[in-house]
Amino acid sequence: LNLIGVIVLFLIIPLRHVVFNRSGHWTAIIIIALALLAFITGLIYERKSVWCSGLCPVHPVEQLYGSGPAFSPPNTQCKECVKCSIPCPESTKNTTVLASKHRWSQTVIEYILVGAFPGYVWGWFHLPDYTGASGWNNLQYVYGIPLLSATISVCLYIILKQIVSRNRRKFLVNLFAAAAVSCYYWFRLPQLMGFDSGNTNGELINLSSSLPAWSPIVMNIFTTTFFIWWMTIRKKAKKSWTIRPAYAQP
């Protein structure tokens, strides 16, 4: 299910340039469809085992860069633990995409999500938002450019994985995770604050007239430095995303 979630993530993201970034109707359709899938599977299977810990496309990304939380809040959703998913991504300390490394699917996820994701994010931001049918007519670019840069990224990851020692593999994973997150905010922050005049669709608030022109590069350097420190250099305590509740009594 984790592997399917990663594949769904890589299939949906390029479609933002085609329809989701500009069409409220299509966005509503995908949200409703995913919500129904989560609800129906939740009726059939135990607790969070299918959607939250499996099929959810956002979960693999959270697992990628959420391995070193600053603190563990109480679990507000699970009142008792029924071991619906093992290992539990919310209650297992320092969980990463390498947690189930003996499964072939987890190895595939490692190469796709860890190795390919930085290049995939970089390629995605080098595409425009299309309007009308033009997006469907340019699917070869919508998927091709992110996949090409993702291929280069995963090749670099494979080479580095062969070079570094086994006990440094987790550092390599964290480094590529930091690269993906840093790349995202490098392009996204200027869009959010109105400094990217070519992509006003991603604008949250226009501060381009209030802040100096060099503000984006300062923000980019700060966020990149922060994420590299937070995810690779900082000494991480053994913490989980949330505190595991008491096990259910048989």
PDB file of C-alpha atoms in Angstrom:
ATOM      1  CA  LEU A   1       0.000   0.000   0.000  1.00  0.00           C
ATOM      2  CA  ASN A   2       2.883   2.387   0.713  1.00  0.00           C
ATOM      3  CA  LEU A   3       4.253   1.742  -2.764  1.00  0.00           C
ATOM      4  CA  ILE A   4       0.848   2.402  -4.335  1.00  0.00           C
ATOM      5  CA  GLY A   5       0.644   5.642  -2.339  1.00  0.00           C
ATOM      6  CA  VAL A   6       4.023   6.781  -3.724  1.00  0.00           C
ATOM      7  CA  ILE A   7       2.946   5.947  -7.289  1.00  0.00           C
ATOM      8  CA  VAL A   8      -0.320   7.863  -6.818  1.00  0.00           C
ATOM      9  CA  LEU A   9       1.668  10.830  -5.498  1.00  0.00           C
ATOM     10  CA  PHE A  10       3.899  10.876  -8.579  1.00  0.00           C
ATOM     11  CA  LEU A  11       0.859  10.579 -10.858  1.00  0.00           C
ATOM     12  CA  ILE A  12      -1.189  13.346  -9.221  1.00  0.00           C
ATOM     13  CA  ILE A  13       1.487  16.022  -8.778  1.00  0.00           C
ATOM     14  CA  PRO A  14       2.049  16.700 -12.540  1.00  0.00           C
ATOM     15  CA  LEU A  15      -1.718  17.009 -13.051  1.00  0.00           C
ATOM     16  CA  ARG A  16      -1.639  20.160 -10.934  1.00  0.00           C
ATOM     17  CA  HIS A  17      -0.149  21.894 -13.982  1.00  0.00           C
ATOM     18  CA  VAL A  18      -2.898  20.442 -16.172  1.00  0.00           C
ATOM     19  CA  VAL A  19      -6.096  20.988 -14.159  1.00  0.00           C
ATOM     20  CA  PHE A  20      -5.818  21.077 -10.357  1.00  0.00           C
ATOM     21  CA  ASN A  21      -4.029  24.432 -10.004  1.00  0.00           C
ATOM     22  CA  ARG A  22      -6.623  26.260 -12.092  1.00  0.00           C
ATOM     23  CA  SER A  23      -9.854  24.272 -11.815  1.00  0.00           C
ATOM     24  CA  GLY A  24     -11.827  24.261  -8.581  1.00  0.00           C
ATOM     25  CA  HIS A  25     -14.148  21.602 -10.012  1.00  0.00           C
ATOM     26  CA  TRP A  26     -11.353  19.137 -10.732  1.00  0.00           C
ATOM     27  CA  THR A  27      -9.759  19.838  -7.365  1.00  0.00           C
ATOM     28  CA  ALA A  28     -13.078  19.151  -5.638  1.00  0.00           C
ATOM     29  CA  ILE A  29     -13.462  15.899  -7.581  1.00  0.00           C
ATOM     30  CA  ILE A  30     -10.040  14.549  -6.566  1.00  0.00           C
ATOM     31  CA  ILE A  31     -10.522  15.564  -2.914  1.00  0.00           C
ATOM     32  CA  ILE A  32     -13.970  13.930  -2.756  1.00  0.00           C
ATOM     33  CA  ALA A  33     -12.708  10.783  -4.505  1.00  0.00           C
ATOM     34  CA  LEU A  34      -9.777  10.376  -2.105  1.00  0.00           C
ATOM     35  CA  ALA A  35     -11.988  11.139   0.899  1.00  0.00           C
ATOM     36  CA  LEU A  36     -14.491   8.460  -0.180  1.00  0.00           C
ATOM     37  CA  LEU A  37     -11.671   5.962  -0.690  1.00  0.00           C
ATOM     38  CA  ALA A  38     -10.320   6.698   2.796  1.00  0.00           C
ATOM     39  CA  PHE A  39     -13.799   6.436   4.341  1.00  0.00           C
ATOM     40  CA  ILE A  40     -14.782   3.184   2.603  1.00  0.00           C
ATOM     41  CA  THR A  41     -11.490   1.414   3.334  1.00  0.00           C
ATOM     42  CA  GLY A  42     -11.763   2.618   6.933  1.00  0.00           C
ATOM     43  CA  LEU A  43     -15.087   0.805   7.240  1.00  0.00           C
ATOM     44  CA  ILE A  44     -13.585  -2.457   5.992  1.00  0.00           C
ATOM     45  CA  TYR A  45     -10.111  -2.557   7.542  1.00  0.00           C
ATOM     46  CA  GLU A  46      -8.732  -1.846  11.001  1.00  0.00           C
ATOM     47  CA  ARG A  47      -8.332   1.793  12.019  1.00  0.00           C
ATOM     48  CA  LYS A  48      -5.559   3.561  10.071  1.00  0.00           C
ATOM     49  CA  SER A  49      -4.029   0.470   8.509  1.00  0.00           C
ATOM     50  CA  VAL A  50      -5.155   1.110   4.912  1.00  0.00           C
ATOM     51  CA  TRP A  51      -5.372   4.843   4.332  1.00  0.00           C
ATOM     52  CA  CYS A  52      -3.350   6.812   6.895  1.00  0.00           C
ATOM     53  CA  SER A  53      -0.490   4.317   7.084  1.00  0.00           C
ATOM     54  CA  GLY A  54      -0.748   2.992   3.544  1.00  0.00           C
ATOM     55  CA  LEU A  55      -2.517   4.490   0.546  1.00  0.00           C
ATOM     56  CA  CYS A  56      -2.394   8.168   1.535  1.00  0.00           C
ATOM     57  CA  PRO A  57      -0.115   9.929  -1.000  1.00  0.00           C
ATOM     58  CA  VAL A  58       0.985  12.499   1.603  1.00  0.00           C
ATOM     59  CA  HIS A  59       2.102   9.902   4.156  1.00  0.00           C
ATOM     60  CA  PRO A  60       5.324   8.843   2.342  1.00  0.00           C
ATOM     61  CA  VAL A  61       6.470  12.484   2.187  1.00  0.00           C
ATOM     62  CA  GLU A  62       5.761  12.936   5.907  1.00  0.00           C
ATOM     63  CA  GLN A  63       7.714   9.770   6.612  1.00  0.00           C
ATOM     64  CA  LEU A  64      10.585  11.055   4.492  1.00  0.00           C
ATOM     65  CA  TYR A  65      11.251  14.325   6.309  1.00  0.00           C
ATOM     66  CA  GLY A  66       9.486  13.701   9.628  1.00  0.00           C
ATOM     67  CA  SER A  67      11.959  11.236  11.116  1.00  0.00           C
ATOM     68  CA  GLY A  68      13.299  13.640  13.743  1.00  0.00           C
ATOM     69  CA  PRO A  69      10.413  15.491  15.430  1.00  0.00           C
ATOM     70  CA  ALA A  70      11.207  18.088  18.077  1.00  0.00           C
ATOM     71  CA  PHE A  71       8.584  16.729  20.489  1.00  0.00           C
ATOM     72  CA  SER A  72       5.869  14.054  20.691  1.00  0.00           C
ATOM     73  CA  PRO A  73       2.317  15.316  21.360  1.00  0.00           C
ATOM     74  CA  PRO A  74      -0.422  12.967  22.634  1.00  0.00           C
ATOM     75  CA  ASN A  75      -2.281  10.943  20.018  1.00  0.00           C
ATOM     76  CA  THR A  76      -5.671  12.653  19.733  1.00  0.00           C
ATOM     77  CA  GLN A  77      -7.151  10.109  17.319  1.00  0.00           C
ATOM     78  CA  CYS A  78      -6.187   6.726  18.749  1.00  0.00           C
ATOM     79  CA  LYS A  79      -7.501   6.232  22.287  1.00  0.00           C
ATOM     80  CA  GLU A  80      -5.973   2.755  22.399  1.00  0.00           C
ATOM     81  CA  CYS A  81      -3.473   0.902  20.219  1.00  0.00           C
ATOM     82  CA  VAL A  82      -4.766  -2.147  18.353  1.00  0.00           C
ATOM     83  CA  LYS A  83      -1.547  -2.619  16.327  1.00  0.00           C
ATOM     84  CA  CYS A  84      -3.384  -1.864  13.085  1.00  0.00           C
ATOM     85  CA  SER A  85      -0.094  -1.097  11.332  1.00  0.00           C
ATOM     86  CA  ILE A  86       3.351  -2.453  12.186  1.00  0.00           C
ATOM     87  CA  PRO A  87       5.562  -0.523  12.432  1.00  0.00           C
ATOM     88  CA  CYS A  88       3.220   2.314  13.397  1.00  0.00           C
ATOM     89  CA  PRO A  89       4.431   5.444  11.551  1.00  0.00           C
ATOM     90  CA  GLU A  90       3.051   7.680  14.306  1.00  0.00           C
ATOM     91  CA  SER A  91       4.350   5.884  17.393  1.00  0.00           C
ATOM     92  CA  THR A  92       7.604   4.291  16.229  1.00  0.00           C
ATOM     93  CA  LYS A  93      10.640   6.348  17.238  1.00  0.00           C
ATOM     94  CA  ASN A  94      12.617   7.870  14.365  1.00  0.00           C
ATOM     95  CA  THR A  95      10.649   6.017  11.730  1.00  0.00           C
ATOM     96  CA  THR A  96      11.937   6.400   8.162  1.00  0.00           C
ATOM     97  CA  VAL A  97      11.353   4.869   4.751  1.00  0.00           C
ATOM     98  CA  LEU A  98      14.042   2.332   5.723  1.00  0.00           C
ATOM     99  CA  ALA A  99      11.969   0.997   8.645  1.00  0.00           C
ATOM    100  CA  SER A 100      10.809  -2.060   6.653  1.00  0.00           C
ATOM    101  CA  LYS A 101      13.959  -2.525   4.617  1.00  0.00           C
ATOM    102  CA  HIS A 102      13.547  -6.303   4.263  1.00  0.00           C
ATOM    103  CA  ARG A 103      10.545  -5.867   1.960  1.00  0.00           C
ATOM    104  CA  TRP A 104      11.168  -5.465  -1.767  1.00  0.00           C
ATOM    105  CA  SER A 105       8.446  -2.807  -1.974  1.00  0.00           C
ATOM    106  CA  GLN A 106      10.216  -0.705   0.644  1.00  0.00           C
ATOM    107  CA  THR A 107      13.414  -0.859  -1.393  1.00  0.00           C
ATOM    108  CA  VAL A 108      11.521   0.417  -4.429  1.00  0.00           C
ATOM    109  CA  ILE A 109      10.025   3.208  -2.298  1.00  0.00           C
ATOM    110  CA  GLU A 110      13.512   4.147  -1.108  1.00  0.00           C
ATOM    111  CA  TYR A 111      14.777   4.642  -4.654  1.00  0.00           C
ATOM    112  CA  ILE A 112      11.634   6.419  -5.892  1.00  0.00           C
ATOM    113  CA  LEU A 113      10.902   8.646  -2.927  1.00  0.00           C
ATOM    114  CA  VAL A 114      14.367   9.257  -1.504  1.00  0.00           C
ATOM    115  CA  GLY A 115      16.539   9.129  -4.608  1.00  0.00           C
ATOM    116  CA  ALA A 116      14.193  10.482  -7.256  1.00  0.00           C
ATOM    117  CA  PHE A 117      12.163  13.008  -5.278  1.00  0.00           C
ATOM    118  CA  PRO A 118      14.636  15.957  -5.240  1.00  0.00           C
ATOM    119  CA  GLY A 119      14.936  15.844  -9.030  1.00  0.00           C
ATOM    120  CA  TYR A 120      11.199  15.316  -9.402  1.00  0.00           C
ATOM    121  CA  VAL A 121      10.443  18.454  -7.362  1.00  0.00           C
ATOM    122  CA  TRP A 122      13.015  20.453  -9.333  1.00  0.00           C
ATOM    123  CA  GLY A 123      11.538  19.336 -12.660  1.00  0.00           C
ATOM    124  CA  TRP A 124       7.973  20.073 -11.554  1.00  0.00           C
ATOM    125  CA  PHE A 125       8.765  23.713 -10.799  1.00  0.00           C
ATOM    126  CA  HIS A 126      10.127  24.201 -14.315  1.00  0.00           C
ATOM    127  CA  LEU A 127       6.706  23.730 -15.886  1.00  0.00           C
ATOM    128  CA  PRO A 128       3.913  26.287 -16.366  1.00  0.00           C
ATOM    129  CA  ASP A 129       0.261  25.911 -15.416  1.00  0.00           C
ATOM    130  CA  TYR A 130      -1.651  25.173 -18.599  1.00  0.00           C
ATOM    131  CA  THR A 131      -5.172  26.314 -19.373  1.00  0.00           C
ATOM    132  CA  GLY A 132      -7.965  24.513 -21.181  1.00  0.00           C
ATOM    133  CA  ALA A 133      -6.965  21.550 -23.314  1.00  0.00           C
ATOM    134  CA  SER A 134      -3.371  22.735 -23.701  1.00  0.00           C
ATOM    135  CA  GLY A 135      -2.340  20.836 -20.570  1.00  0.00           C
ATOM    136  CA  TRP A 136      -3.661  17.529 -21.877  1.00  0.00           C
ATOM    137  CA  ASN A 137      -1.875  18.188 -25.164  1.00  0.00           C
ATOM    138  CA  ASN A 138       1.436  18.645 -23.343  1.00  0.00           C
ATOM    139  CA  LEU A 139       1.364  15.604 -21.074  1.00  0.00           C
ATOM    140  CA  GLN A 140       4.683  14.456 -22.523  1.00  0.00           C
ATOM    141  CA  TYR A 141       6.301  17.531 -20.961  1.00  0.00           C
ATOM    142  CA  VAL A 142       4.143  17.563 -17.824  1.00  0.00           C
ATOM    143  CA  TYR A 143       5.345  14.062 -16.912  1.00  0.00           C
ATOM    144  CA  GLY A 144       8.517  13.878 -18.984  1.00  0.00           C
ATOM    145  CA  ILE A 145      10.492  16.771 -17.457  1.00  0.00           C
ATOM    146  CA  PRO A 146       9.932  15.769 -13.789  1.00  0.00           C
ATOM    147  CA  LEU A 147      10.643  12.106 -14.599  1.00  0.00           C
ATOM    148  CA  LEU A 148      13.819  12.979 -16.502  1.00  0.00           C
ATOM    149  CA  SER A 149      15.218  15.070 -13.649  1.00  0.00           C
ATOM    150  CA  ALA A 150      14.049  12.377 -11.193  1.00  0.00           C
ATOM    151  CA  THR A 151      16.029   9.783 -13.161  1.00  0.00           C
ATOM    152  CA  ILE A 152      19.185  11.893 -12.887  1.00  0.00           C
ATOM    153  CA  SER A 153      18.572  12.336  -9.161  1.00  0.00           C
ATOM    154  CA  VAL A 154      18.043   8.632  -8.463  1.00  0.00           C
ATOM    155  CA  CYS A 155      21.171   7.727 -10.452  1.00  0.00           C
ATOM    156  CA  LEU A 156      23.169  10.088  -8.255  1.00  0.00           C
ATOM    157  CA  TYR A 157      21.595   8.502  -5.163  1.00  0.00           C
ATOM    158  CA  ILE A 158      22.503   4.988  -6.343  1.00  0.00           C
ATOM    159  CA  ILE A 159      26.106   6.037  -6.985  1.00  0.00           C
ATOM    160  CA  LEU A 160      26.446   7.692  -3.574  1.00  0.00           C
ATOM    161  CA  LYS A 161      24.813   4.727  -1.871  1.00  0.00           C
ATOM    162  CA  GLN A 162      27.517   2.471  -3.276  1.00  0.00           C
ATOM    163  CA  ILE A 163      30.236   4.832  -2.085  1.00  0.00           C
ATOM    164  CA  VAL A 164      29.144   5.588   1.481  1.00  0.00           C
ATOM    165  CA  SER A 165      29.462   3.031   4.243  1.00  0.00           C
ATOM    166  CA  ARG A 166      26.410   1.137   5.468  1.00  0.00           C
ATOM    167  CA  ASN A 167      26.243   3.031   8.746  1.00  0.00           C
ATOM    168  CA  ARG A 168      26.024   6.304   6.777  1.00  0.00           C
ATOM    169  CA  ARG A 169      23.001   5.242   4.711  1.00  0.00           C
ATOM    170  CA  LYS A 170      20.546   7.011   7.009  1.00  0.00           C
ATOM    171  CA  PHE A 171      22.541  10.228   6.672  1.00  0.00           C
ATOM    172  CA  LEU A 172      22.315   9.895   2.882  1.00  0.00           C
ATOM    173  CA  VAL A 173      18.540   9.443   3.113  1.00  0.00           C
ATOM    174  CA  ASN A 174      18.244  12.536   5.303  1.00  0.00           C
ATOM    175  CA  LEU A 175      20.474  14.507   2.923  1.00  0.00           C
ATOM    176  CA  PHE A 176      18.271  13.730  -0.091  1.00  0.00           C
ATOM    177  CA  ALA A 177      15.149  14.434   1.967  1.00  0.00           C
ATOM    178  CA  ALA A 178      16.598  17.823   2.914  1.00  0.00           C
ATOM    179  CA  ALA A 179      17.421  18.458  -0.750  1.00  0.00           C
ATOM    180  CA  ALA A 180      13.817  17.739  -1.779  1.00  0.00           C
ATOM    181  CA  VAL A 181      12.280  19.969   0.905  1.00  0.00           C
ATOM    182  CA  SER A 182      14.810  22.762   0.296  1.00  0.00           C
ATOM    183  CA  CYS A 183      14.188  22.625  -3.445  1.00  0.00           C
ATOM    184  CA  TYR A 184      10.444  22.899  -2.852  1.00  0.00           C
ATOM    185  CA  TYR A 185      10.697  26.024  -0.690  1.00  0.00           C
ATOM    186  CA  TRP A 186      13.395  27.536  -2.912  1.00  0.00           C
ATOM    187  CA  PHE A 187      10.802  27.892  -5.663  1.00  0.00           C
ATOM    188  CA  ARG A 188       7.642  28.059  -3.553  1.00  0.00           C
ATOM    189  CA  LEU A 189       8.431  30.930  -1.159  1.00  0.00           C
ATOM    190  CA  PRO A 190       8.895  33.557  -3.918  1.00  0.00           C
ATOM    191  CA  GLN A 191       5.597  32.399  -5.449  1.00  0.00           C
ATOM    192  CA  LEU A 192       3.763  32.639  -2.130  1.00  0.00           C
ATOM    193  CA  MET A 193       4.957  36.195  -1.520  1.00  0.00           C
ATOM    194  CA  GLY A 194       4.340  37.539  -5.012  1.00  0.00           C
ATOM    195  CA  PHE A 195       7.917  37.710  -6.289  1.00  0.00           C
ATOM    196  CA  ASP A 196       7.208  35.346  -9.189  1.00  0.00           C
ATOM    197  CA  SER A 197       5.189  37.463 -11.609  1.00  0.00           C
ATOM    198  CA  GLY A 198       4.934  34.559 -14.040  1.00  0.00           C
ATOM    199  CA  ASN A 199       3.017  32.351 -11.592  1.00  0.00           C
ATOM    200  CA  THR A 200       0.457  34.457  -9.730  1.00  0.00           C
ATOM    201  CA  ASN A 201      -1.714  31.366  -9.270  1.00  0.00           C
ATOM    202  CA  GLY A 202       0.571  30.235  -6.428  1.00  0.00           C
ATOM    203  CA  GLU A 203       0.516  33.619  -4.721  1.00  0.00           C
ATOM    204  CA  LEU A 204      -0.624  33.802  -1.089  1.00  0.00           C
ATOM    205  CA  ILE A 205       0.110  37.473  -0.379  1.00  0.00           C
ATOM    206  CA  ASN A 206       1.927  39.979  -2.585  1.00  0.00           C
ATOM    207  CA  LEU A 207       4.801  41.473  -0.629  1.00  0.00           C
ATOM    208  CA  SER A 208       6.965  42.317  -3.637  1.00  0.00           C
ATOM    209  CA  SER A 209       6.308  46.045  -3.218  1.00  0.00           C
ATOM    210  CA  SER A 210       6.882  45.962   0.559  1.00  0.00           C
ATOM    211  CA  LEU A 211      10.063  43.897   0.741  1.00  0.00           C
ATOM    212  CA  PRO A 212      13.381  44.541  -1.035  1.00  0.00           C
ATOM    213  CA  ALA A 213      14.094  42.671  -4.261  1.00  0.00           C
ATOM    214  CA  TRP A 214      16.817  40.597  -2.599  1.00  0.00           C
ATOM    215  CA  SER A 215      14.386  39.156  -0.008  1.00  0.00           C
ATOM    216  CA  PRO A 216      13.704  35.869  -1.896  1.00  0.00           C
ATOM    217  CA  ILE A 217      17.378  34.880  -2.108  1.00  0.00           C
ATOM    218  CA  VAL A 218      17.822  35.604   1.623  1.00  0.00           C
ATOM    219  CA  MET A 219      14.761  33.482   2.448  1.00  0.00           C
ATOM    220  CA  ASN A 220      15.996  30.694   0.167  1.00  0.00           C
ATOM    221  CA  ILE A 221      19.432  30.615   1.760  1.00  0.00           C
ATOM    222  CA  PHE A 222      17.890  30.646   5.240  1.00  0.00           C
ATOM    223  CA  THR A 223      15.394  27.805   4.556  1.00  0.00           C
ATOM    224  CA  THR A 224      17.983  25.652   2.773  1.00  0.00           C
ATOM    225  CA  THR A 225      20.475  26.100   5.608  1.00  0.00           C
ATOM    226  CA  PHE A 226      17.788  25.368   8.170  1.00  0.00           C
ATOM    227  CA  PHE A 227      16.550  22.165   6.536  1.00  0.00           C
ATOM    228  CA  ILE A 228      20.074  20.814   6.000  1.00  0.00           C
ATOM    229  CA  TRP A 229      20.844  21.477   9.662  1.00  0.00           C
ATOM    230  CA  TRP A 230      17.499  20.178  10.932  1.00  0.00           C
ATOM    231  CA  MET A 231      17.465  16.981   8.892  1.00  0.00           C
ATOM    232  CA  THR A 232      21.137  16.015   8.583  1.00  0.00           C
ATOM    233  CA  ILE A 233      23.386  17.801  11.105  1.00  0.00           C
ATOM    234  CA  ARG A 234      21.186  18.191  14.177  1.00  0.00           C
ATOM    235  CA  LYS A 235      21.461  15.413  16.731  1.00  0.00           C
ATOM    236  CA  LYS A 236      18.041  13.762  16.754  1.00  0.00           C
ATOM    237  CA  ALA A 237      16.523  12.428  19.926  1.00  0.00           C
ATOM    238  CA  LYS A 238      14.664   9.125  19.892  1.00  0.00           C
ATOM    239  CA  LYS A 239      11.155  10.498  19.448  1.00  0.00           C
ATOM    240  CA  SER A 240       7.984   9.506  17.638  1.00  0.00           C
ATOM    241  CA  TRP A 241       5.443  11.752  15.944  1.00  0.00           C
ATOM    242  CA  THR A 242       2.937  11.096  18.728  1.00  0.00           C
ATOM    243  CA  ILE A 243       2.878   9.296  22.072  1.00  0.00           C
ATOM    244  CA  ARG A 244       1.619   5.749  21.666  1.00  0.00           C
ATOM    245  CA  PRO A 245      -1.604   5.174  23.631  1.00  0.00           C
ATOM    246  CA  ALA A 246      -2.045   2.142  25.864  1.00  0.00           C
ATOM    247  CA  TYR A 247      -2.512  -1.177  24.067  1.00  0.00           C
ATOM    248  CA  ALA A 248      -6.075  -2.440  23.801  1.00  0.00           C
ATOM    249  CA  GLN A 249      -6.922  -5.208  26.251  1.00  0.00           C
ATOM    250  CA  PRO A 250      -7.651  -8.568  24.554  1.00  0.00           C
TER     251      PRO A 250
END
